[in-house]
mmCIF file of C-alpha atoms in Angstrom:
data_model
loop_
_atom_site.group_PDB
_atom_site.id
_atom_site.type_symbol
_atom_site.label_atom_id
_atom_site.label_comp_id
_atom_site.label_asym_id
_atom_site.label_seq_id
_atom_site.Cartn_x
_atom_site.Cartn_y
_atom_site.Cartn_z
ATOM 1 C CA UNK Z 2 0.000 0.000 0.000
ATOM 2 C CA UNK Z 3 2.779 2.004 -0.411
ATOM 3 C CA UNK Z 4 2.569 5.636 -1.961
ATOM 4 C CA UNK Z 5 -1.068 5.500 -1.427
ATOM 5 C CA UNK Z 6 -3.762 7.052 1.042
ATOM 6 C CA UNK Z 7 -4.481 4.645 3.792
ATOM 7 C CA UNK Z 8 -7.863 5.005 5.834
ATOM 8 C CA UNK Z 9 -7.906 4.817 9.181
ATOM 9 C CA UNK Z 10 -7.317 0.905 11.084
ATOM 10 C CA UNK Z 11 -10.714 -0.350 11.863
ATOM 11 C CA UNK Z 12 -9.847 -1.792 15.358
ATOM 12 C CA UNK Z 13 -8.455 1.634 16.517
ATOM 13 C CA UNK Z 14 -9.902 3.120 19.637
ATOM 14 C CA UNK Z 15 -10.948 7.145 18.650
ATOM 15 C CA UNK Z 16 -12.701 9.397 21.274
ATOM 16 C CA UNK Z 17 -15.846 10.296 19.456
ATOM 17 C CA UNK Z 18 -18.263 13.183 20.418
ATOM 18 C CA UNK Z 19 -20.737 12.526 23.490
ATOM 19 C CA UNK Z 20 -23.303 14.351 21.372
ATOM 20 C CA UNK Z 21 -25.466 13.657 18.384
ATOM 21 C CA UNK Z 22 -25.869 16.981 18.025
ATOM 22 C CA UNK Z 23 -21.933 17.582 17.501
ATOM 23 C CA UNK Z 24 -22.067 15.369 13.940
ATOM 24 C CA UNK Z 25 -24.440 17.865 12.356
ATOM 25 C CA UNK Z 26 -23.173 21.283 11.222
ATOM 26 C CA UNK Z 27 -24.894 24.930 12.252
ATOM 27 C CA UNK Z 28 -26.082 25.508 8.700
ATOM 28 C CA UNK Z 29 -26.856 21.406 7.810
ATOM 29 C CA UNK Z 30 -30.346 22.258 5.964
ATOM 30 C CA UNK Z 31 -31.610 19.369 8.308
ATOM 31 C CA UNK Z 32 -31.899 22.327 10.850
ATOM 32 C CA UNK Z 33 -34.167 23.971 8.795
ATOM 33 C CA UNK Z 34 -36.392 21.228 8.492
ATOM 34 C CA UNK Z 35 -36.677 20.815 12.192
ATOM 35 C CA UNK Z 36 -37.159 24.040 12.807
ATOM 36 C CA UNK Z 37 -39.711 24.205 10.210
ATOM 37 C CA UNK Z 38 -41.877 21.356 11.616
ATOM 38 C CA UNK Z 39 -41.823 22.327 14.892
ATOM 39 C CA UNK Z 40 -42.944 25.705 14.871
ATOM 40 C CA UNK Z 41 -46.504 24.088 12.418
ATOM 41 C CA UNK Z 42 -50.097 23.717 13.981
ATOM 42 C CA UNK Z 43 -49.860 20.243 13.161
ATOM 43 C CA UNK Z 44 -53.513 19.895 14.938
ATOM 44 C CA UNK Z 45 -55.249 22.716 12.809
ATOM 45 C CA UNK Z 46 -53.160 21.628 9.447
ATOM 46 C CA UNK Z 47 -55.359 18.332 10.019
ATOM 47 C CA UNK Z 48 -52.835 15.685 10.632
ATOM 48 C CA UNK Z 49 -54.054 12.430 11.911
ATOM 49 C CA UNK Z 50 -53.086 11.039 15.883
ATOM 50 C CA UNK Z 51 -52.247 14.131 17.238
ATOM 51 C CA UNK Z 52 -54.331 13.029 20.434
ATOM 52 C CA UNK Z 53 -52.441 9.533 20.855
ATOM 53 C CA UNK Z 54 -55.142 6.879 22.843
ATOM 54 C CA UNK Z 55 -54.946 6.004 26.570
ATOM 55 C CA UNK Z 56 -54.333 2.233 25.954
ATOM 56 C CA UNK Z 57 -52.251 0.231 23.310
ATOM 57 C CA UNK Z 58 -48.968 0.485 22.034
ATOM 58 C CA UNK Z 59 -47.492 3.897 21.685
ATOM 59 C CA UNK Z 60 -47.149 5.261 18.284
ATOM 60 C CA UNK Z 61 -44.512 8.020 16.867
ATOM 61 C CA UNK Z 62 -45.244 11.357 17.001
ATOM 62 C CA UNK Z 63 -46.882 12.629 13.364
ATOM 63 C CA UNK Z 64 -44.026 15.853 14.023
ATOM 64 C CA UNK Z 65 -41.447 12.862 13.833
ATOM 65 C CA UNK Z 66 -43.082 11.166 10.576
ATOM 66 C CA UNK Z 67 -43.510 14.613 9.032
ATOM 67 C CA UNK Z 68 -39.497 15.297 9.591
ATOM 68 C CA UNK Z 69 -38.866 12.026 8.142
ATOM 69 C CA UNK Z 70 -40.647 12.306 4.933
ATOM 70 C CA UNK Z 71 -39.644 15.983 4.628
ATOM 71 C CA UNK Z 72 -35.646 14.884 4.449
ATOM 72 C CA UNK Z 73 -36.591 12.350 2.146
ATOM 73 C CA UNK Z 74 -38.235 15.245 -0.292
ATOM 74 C CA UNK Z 75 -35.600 17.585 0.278
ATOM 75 C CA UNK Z 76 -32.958 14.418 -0.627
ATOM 76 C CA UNK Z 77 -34.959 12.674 -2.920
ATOM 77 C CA UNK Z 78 -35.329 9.691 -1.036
ATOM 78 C CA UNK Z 79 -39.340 8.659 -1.570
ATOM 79 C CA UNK Z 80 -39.512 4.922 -1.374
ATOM 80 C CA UNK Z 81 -40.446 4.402 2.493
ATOM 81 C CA UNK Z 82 -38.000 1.237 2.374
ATOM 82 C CA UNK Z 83 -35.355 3.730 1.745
ATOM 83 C CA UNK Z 84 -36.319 6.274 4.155
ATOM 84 C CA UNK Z 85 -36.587 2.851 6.961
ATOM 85 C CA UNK Z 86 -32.752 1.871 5.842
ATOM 86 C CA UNK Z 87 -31.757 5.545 6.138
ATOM 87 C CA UNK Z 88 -33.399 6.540 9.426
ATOM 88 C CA UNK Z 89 -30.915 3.559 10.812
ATOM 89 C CA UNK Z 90 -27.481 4.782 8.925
ATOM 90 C CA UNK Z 91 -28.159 8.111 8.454
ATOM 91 C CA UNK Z 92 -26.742 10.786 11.294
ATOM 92 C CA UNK Z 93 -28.370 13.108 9.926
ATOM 93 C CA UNK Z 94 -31.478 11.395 10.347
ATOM 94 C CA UNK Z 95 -30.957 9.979 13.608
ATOM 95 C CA UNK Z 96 -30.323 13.284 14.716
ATOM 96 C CA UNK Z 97 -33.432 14.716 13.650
ATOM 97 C CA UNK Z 98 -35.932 11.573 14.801
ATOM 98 C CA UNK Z 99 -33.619 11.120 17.908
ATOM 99 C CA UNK Z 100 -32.514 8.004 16.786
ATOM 100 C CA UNK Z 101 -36.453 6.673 15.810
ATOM 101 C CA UNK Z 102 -36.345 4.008 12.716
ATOM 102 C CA UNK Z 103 -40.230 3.541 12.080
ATOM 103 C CA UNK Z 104 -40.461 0.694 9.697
ATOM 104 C CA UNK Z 105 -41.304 1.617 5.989
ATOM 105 C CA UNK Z 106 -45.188 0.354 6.460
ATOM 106 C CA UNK Z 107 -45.491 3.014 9.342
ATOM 107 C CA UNK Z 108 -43.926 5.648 7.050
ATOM 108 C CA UNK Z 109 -46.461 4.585 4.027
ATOM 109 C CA UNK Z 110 -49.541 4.858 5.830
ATOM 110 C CA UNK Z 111 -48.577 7.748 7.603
ATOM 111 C CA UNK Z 112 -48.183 9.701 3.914
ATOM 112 C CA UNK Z 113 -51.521 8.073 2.489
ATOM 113 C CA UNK Z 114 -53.050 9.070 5.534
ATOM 114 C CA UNK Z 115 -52.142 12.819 5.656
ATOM 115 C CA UNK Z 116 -52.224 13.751 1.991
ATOM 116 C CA UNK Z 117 -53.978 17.002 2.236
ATOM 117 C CA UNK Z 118 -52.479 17.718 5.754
ATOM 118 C CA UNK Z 119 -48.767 17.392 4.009
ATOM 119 C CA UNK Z 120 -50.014 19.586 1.102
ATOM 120 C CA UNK Z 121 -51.354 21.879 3.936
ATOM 121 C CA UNK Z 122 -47.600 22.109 5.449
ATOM 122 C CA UNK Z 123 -46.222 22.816 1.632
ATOM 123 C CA UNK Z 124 -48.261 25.619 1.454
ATOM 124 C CA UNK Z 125 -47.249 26.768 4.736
ATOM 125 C CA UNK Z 126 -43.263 26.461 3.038
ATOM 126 C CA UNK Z 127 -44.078 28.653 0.416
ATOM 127 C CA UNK Z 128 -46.122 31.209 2.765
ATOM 128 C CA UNK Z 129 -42.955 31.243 4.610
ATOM 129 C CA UNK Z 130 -40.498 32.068 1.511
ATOM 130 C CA UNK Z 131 -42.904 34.506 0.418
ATOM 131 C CA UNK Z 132 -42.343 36.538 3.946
ATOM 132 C CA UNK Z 133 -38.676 35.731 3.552
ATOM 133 C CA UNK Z 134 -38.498 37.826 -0.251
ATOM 134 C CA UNK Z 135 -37.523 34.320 -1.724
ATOM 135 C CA UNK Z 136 -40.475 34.419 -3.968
ATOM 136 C CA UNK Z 137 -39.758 37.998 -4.954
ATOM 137 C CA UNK Z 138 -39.374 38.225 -8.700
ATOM 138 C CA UNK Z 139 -42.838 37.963 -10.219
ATOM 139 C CA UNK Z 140 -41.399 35.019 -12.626
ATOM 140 C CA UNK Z 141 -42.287 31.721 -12.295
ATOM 141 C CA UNK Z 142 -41.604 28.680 -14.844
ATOM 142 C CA UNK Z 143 -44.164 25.615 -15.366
ATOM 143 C CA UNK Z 144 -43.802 22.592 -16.817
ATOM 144 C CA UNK Z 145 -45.374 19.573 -17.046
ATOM 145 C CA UNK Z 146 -43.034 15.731 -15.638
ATOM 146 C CA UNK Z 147 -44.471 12.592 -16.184
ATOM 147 C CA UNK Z 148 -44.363 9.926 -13.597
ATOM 148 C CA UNK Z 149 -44.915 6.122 -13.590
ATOM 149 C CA UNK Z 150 -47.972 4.696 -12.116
ATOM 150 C CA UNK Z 151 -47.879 1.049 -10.391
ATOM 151 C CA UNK Z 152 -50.338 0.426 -12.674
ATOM 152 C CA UNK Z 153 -48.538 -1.769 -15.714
ATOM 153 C CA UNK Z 154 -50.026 -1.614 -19.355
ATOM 154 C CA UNK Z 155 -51.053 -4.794 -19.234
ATOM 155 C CA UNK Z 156 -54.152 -3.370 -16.730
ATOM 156 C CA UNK Z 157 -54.745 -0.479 -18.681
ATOM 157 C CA UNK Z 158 -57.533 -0.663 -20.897
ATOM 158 C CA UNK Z 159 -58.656 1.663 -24.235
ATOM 159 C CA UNK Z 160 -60.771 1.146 -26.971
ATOM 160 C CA UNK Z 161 -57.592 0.704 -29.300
ATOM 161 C CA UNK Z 162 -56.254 -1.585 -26.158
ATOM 162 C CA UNK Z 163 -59.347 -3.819 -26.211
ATOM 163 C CA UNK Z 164 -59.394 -3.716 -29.700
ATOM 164 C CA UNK Z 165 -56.334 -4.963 -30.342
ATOM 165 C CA UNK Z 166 -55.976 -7.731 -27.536
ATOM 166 C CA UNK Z 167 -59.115 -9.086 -28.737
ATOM 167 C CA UNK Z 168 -57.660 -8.972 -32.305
ATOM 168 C CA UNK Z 169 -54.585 -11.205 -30.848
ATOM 169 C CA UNK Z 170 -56.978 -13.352 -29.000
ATOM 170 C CA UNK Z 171 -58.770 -13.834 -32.137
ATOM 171 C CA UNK Z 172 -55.843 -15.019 -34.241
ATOM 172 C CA UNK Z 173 -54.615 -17.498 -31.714
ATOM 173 C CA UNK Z 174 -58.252 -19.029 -31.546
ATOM 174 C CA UNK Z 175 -57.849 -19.729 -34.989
ATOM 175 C CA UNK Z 176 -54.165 -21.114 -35.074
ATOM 176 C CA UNK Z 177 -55.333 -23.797 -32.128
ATOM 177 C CA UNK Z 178 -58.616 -24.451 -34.369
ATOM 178 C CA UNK Z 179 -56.089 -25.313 -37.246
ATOM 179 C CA UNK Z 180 -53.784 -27.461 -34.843
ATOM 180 C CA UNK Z 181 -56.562 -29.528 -33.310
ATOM 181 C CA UNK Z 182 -57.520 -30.461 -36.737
ATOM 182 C CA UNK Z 183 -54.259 -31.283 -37.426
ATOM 183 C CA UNK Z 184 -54.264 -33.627 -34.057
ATOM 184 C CA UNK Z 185 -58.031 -34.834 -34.994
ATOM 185 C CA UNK Z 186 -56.019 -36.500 -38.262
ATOM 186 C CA UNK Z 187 -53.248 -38.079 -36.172
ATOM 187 C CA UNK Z 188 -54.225 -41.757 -34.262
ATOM 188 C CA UNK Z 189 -51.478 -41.828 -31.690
ATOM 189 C CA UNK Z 190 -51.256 -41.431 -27.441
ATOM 190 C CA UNK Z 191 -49.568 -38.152 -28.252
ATOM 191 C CA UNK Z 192 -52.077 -36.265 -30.545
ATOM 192 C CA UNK Z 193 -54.831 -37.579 -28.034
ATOM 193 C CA UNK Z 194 -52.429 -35.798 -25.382
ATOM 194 C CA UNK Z 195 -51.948 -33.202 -27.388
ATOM 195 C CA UNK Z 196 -55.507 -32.744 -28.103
ATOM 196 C CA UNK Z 197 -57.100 -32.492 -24.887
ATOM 197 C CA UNK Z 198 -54.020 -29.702 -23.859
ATOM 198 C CA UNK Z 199 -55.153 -27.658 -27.301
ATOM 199 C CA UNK Z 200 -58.514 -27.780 -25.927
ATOM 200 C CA UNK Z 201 -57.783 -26.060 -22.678
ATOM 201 C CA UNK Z 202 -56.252 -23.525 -24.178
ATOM 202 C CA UNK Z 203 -58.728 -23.041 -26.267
ATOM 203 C CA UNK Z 204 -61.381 -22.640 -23.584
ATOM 204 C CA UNK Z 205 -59.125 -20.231 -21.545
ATOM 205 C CA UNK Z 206 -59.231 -18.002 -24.464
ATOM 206 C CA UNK Z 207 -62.780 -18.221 -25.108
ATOM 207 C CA UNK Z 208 -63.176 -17.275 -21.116
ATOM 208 C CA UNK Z 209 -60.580 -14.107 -21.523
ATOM 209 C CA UNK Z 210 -62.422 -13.134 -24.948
ATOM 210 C CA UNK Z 211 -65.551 -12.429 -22.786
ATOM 211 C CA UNK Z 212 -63.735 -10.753 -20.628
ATOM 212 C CA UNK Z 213 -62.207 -8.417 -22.783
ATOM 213 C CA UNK Z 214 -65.748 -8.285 -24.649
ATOM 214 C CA UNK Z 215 -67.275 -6.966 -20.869
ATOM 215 C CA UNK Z 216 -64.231 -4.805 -20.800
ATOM 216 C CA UNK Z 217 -65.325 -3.105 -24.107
ATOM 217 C CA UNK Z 218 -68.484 -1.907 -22.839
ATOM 218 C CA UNK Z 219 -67.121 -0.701 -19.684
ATOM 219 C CA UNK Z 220 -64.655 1.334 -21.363
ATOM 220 C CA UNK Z 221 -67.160 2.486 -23.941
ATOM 221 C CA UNK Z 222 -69.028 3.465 -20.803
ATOM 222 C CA UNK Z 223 -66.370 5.481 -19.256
ATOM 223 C CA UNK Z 224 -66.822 9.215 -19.203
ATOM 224 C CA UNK Z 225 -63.069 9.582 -20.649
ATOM 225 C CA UNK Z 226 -63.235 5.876 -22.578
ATOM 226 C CA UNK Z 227 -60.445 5.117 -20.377
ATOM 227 C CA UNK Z 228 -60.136 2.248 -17.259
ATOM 228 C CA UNK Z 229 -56.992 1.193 -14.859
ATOM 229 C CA UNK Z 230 -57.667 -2.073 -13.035
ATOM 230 C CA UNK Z 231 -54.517 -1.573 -10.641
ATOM 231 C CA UNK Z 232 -54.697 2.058 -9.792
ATOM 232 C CA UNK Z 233 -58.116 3.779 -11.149
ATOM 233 C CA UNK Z 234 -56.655 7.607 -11.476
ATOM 234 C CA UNK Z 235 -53.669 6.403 -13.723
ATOM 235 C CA UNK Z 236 -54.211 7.024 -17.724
ATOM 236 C CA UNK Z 237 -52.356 5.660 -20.464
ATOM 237 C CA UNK Z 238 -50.184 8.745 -21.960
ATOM 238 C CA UNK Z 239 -48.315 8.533 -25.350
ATOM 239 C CA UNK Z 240 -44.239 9.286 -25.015
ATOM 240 C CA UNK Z 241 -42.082 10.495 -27.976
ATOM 241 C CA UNK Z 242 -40.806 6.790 -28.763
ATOM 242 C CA UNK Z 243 -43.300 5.030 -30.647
ATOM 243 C CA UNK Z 244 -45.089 2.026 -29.043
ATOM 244 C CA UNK Z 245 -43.460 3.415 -25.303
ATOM 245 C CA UNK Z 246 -46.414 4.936 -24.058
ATOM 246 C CA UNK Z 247 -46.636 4.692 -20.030
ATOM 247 C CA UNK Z 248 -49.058 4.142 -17.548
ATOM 248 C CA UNK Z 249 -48.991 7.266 -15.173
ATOM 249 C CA UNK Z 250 -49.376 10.975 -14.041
ATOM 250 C CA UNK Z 251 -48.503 14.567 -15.311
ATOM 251 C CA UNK Z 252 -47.303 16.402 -12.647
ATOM 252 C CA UNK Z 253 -47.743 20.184 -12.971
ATOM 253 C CA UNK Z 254 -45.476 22.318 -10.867
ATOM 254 C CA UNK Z 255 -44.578 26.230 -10.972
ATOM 255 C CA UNK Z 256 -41.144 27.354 -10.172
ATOM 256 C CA UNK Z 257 -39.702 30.660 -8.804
ATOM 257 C CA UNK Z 258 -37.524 31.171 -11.736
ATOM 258 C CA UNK Z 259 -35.163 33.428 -9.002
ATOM 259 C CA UNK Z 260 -34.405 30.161 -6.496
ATOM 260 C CA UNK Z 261 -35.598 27.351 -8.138
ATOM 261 C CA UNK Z 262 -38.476 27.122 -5.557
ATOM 262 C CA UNK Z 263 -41.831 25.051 -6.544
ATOM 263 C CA UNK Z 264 -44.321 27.411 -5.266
ATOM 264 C CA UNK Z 265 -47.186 25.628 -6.677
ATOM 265 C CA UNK Z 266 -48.163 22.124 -8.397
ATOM 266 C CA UNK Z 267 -50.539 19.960 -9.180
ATOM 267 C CA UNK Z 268 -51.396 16.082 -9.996
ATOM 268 C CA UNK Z 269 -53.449 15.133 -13.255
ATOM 269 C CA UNK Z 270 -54.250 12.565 -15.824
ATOM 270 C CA UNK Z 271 -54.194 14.269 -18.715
ATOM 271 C CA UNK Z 272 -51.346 13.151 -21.044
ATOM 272 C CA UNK Z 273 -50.469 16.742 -22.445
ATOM 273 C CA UNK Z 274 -50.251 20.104 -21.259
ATOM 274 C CA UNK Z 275 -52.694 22.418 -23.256
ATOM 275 C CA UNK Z 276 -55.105 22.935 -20.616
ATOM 276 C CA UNK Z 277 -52.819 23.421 -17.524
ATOM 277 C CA UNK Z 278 -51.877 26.896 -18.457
ATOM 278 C CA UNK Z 279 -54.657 29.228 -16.986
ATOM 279 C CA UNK Z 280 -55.276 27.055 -13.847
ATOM 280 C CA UNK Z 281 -51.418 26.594 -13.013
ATOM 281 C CA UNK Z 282 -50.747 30.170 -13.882
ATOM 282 C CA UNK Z 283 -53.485 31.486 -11.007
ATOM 283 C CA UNK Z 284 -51.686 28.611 -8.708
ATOM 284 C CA UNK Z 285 -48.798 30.485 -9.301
ATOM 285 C CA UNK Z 286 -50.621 33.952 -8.954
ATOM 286 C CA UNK Z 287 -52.084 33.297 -5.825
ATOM 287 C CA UNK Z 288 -48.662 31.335 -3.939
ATOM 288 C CA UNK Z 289 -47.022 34.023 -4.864
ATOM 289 C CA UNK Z 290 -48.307 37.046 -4.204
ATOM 290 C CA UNK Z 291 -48.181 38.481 -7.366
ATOM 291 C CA UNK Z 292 -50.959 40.027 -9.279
ATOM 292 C CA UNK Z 293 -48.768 40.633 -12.518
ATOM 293 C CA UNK Z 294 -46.946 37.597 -12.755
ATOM 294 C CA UNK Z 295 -44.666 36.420 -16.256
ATOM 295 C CA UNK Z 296 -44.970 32.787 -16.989
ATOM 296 C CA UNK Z 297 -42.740 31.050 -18.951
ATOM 297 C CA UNK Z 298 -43.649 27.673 -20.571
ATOM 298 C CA UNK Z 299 -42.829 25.777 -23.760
ATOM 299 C CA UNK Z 300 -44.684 24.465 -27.029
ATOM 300 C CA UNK Z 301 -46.585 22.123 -25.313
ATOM 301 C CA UNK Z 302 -49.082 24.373 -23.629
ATOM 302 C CA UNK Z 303 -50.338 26.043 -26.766
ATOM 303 C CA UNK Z 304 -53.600 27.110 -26.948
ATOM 304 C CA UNK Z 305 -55.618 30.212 -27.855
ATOM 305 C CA UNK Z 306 -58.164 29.552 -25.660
ATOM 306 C CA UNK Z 307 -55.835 29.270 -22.293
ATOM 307 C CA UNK Z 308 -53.760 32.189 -23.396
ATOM 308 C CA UNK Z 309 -56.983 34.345 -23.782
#
């Protein structure tokens, strides 16, 4: 190991800090976010278990849970498996849970149960970096991100989709018709064997052909012709690549063009952006402050209609 940098020898005895608090620097942003989340009104913000119950096991404080999924924004960290692993490696996390590791299902359920209580605490954010003069320059930037639902393609149905699955089903009806004739001319064990497996198949497509042929009429019956089995707000949306099209969401968010601050956003299922403009543009308007406010956006919001 000569002429190289050597680490340190594992078995050597050191004399680390007593505190916790020592490992974390003065202007670490996971100051601010403690700060932040302990000065809320978590109560009148609406998040759940504020008043814990008399009996049972104790459960974590929501100001704790809050924290934790707040340095997994700011750090881009959002699976809660990751945000379990990290609240047990992490300093900077164990300093600002005091060394609490809820396990990832505690995490999950504590973000599907306080959705409009978080968005509550985001607004309070951008309330705060409005008093601050962060959101001081009256120009904001929107666009549109795309992100992948757990819902595969597979459980995504269309009237093209339907269409052309039942097409497929269709064609292999009718290359199993051909090959059980083909067996029905053959005497031997193995064309019987052979026979009897064609004509399983056979009825397994004739049950998913009704199926499909149900699905049809739901979708036809669907105010936007459009159903997800998995995850019902999910829509099919086309991509640039042709045959990628993906299962998902189009996330709308405004940015403070000044500090890169998203002062406003918003969750749909509408594959493009022409009809965001207006409505994320008054977002913008109202987070900010700002009754003349320059928005900048690309191509894809287009439209006479919004710009008027």
């Amino acid at each position: 190991m000569a002429r190289f940098i050597c680490g340190a020898d594992r078995h050597q005895v050191t004399l680390l800090p007593n505190r916790l608090d020592d490992y974390v620097s003065e202007d670490n942003p996971v100051r601010v976010v403690d700060l932040f989340v302990d000065e809320l009104d978590l109560t009148a913000l609406g998040f759940a278990s504020m008043m814990p119950a008399a009996t049972g096991r104790p459960g974590y404080h929501p100001a704790t849970l809050l924290k934790l999924y707040l340095y997994g924004y700011v750090n881009q960290v959002t699976s809660s498996r990751r945000l379990e692993r990290e609240a047990g490696r992490n300093v900077e996390l164990m300093w600002l849970t005091g060394r609490l590791a809820p396990d990832f299902k505690t995490i999950a359920d504590f973000r599907r149960d306080n959705g409009p209580a978080i968005q509550a605490a985001s607004r309070q954010f951008v309330v705060l970096c409005r008093q601050l003069g962060l959101l001081a320059g009256g120009v904001v930037a929107l666009d549109g991100s795309r992100f992948k639902a757990v819902n595969t393609r597979d459980r995504n149905f269309t009237p093209a989709a339907v269409r052309r699955r039942i097409e497929q089903i269709e064609a292999s009806i009718a290359r199993y018709l051909a090959a059980l004739d083909t067996a029905d001319r053959q005497e031997d064990e193995v064309a019987h064997v052979r026979k009897v497996r064609i004509a399983e198949r056979l009825d397994a497509l004739r049950t998913r052909m009704r199926e499909l042929q149900a699905m049809e009429s739901l979708v036809e019956a669907a105010p936007d012709r459009q159903i997800s089995l998995t995850d019902p707000d999910a829509r099919a949306m086309a991509t640039r690549g042709k045959g990628t099209g993906m299962v998902g969401y189009n996330v709308q968010a405004v940015v403070d063009t000044e500090h890169h601050l998203i002062v406003a956003h918003e969750v749909t299922n509408v594959g493009h952006d022409r009809t965001q403009l207006a409505h994320m543009s008054r977002q913008g308007q109202v987070a900010t402050g700002h009754e003349a406010l320059s928005v900048l956006a690309d191509r894809g919001y287009f439209s006479g209609e919004e710009i008027l």
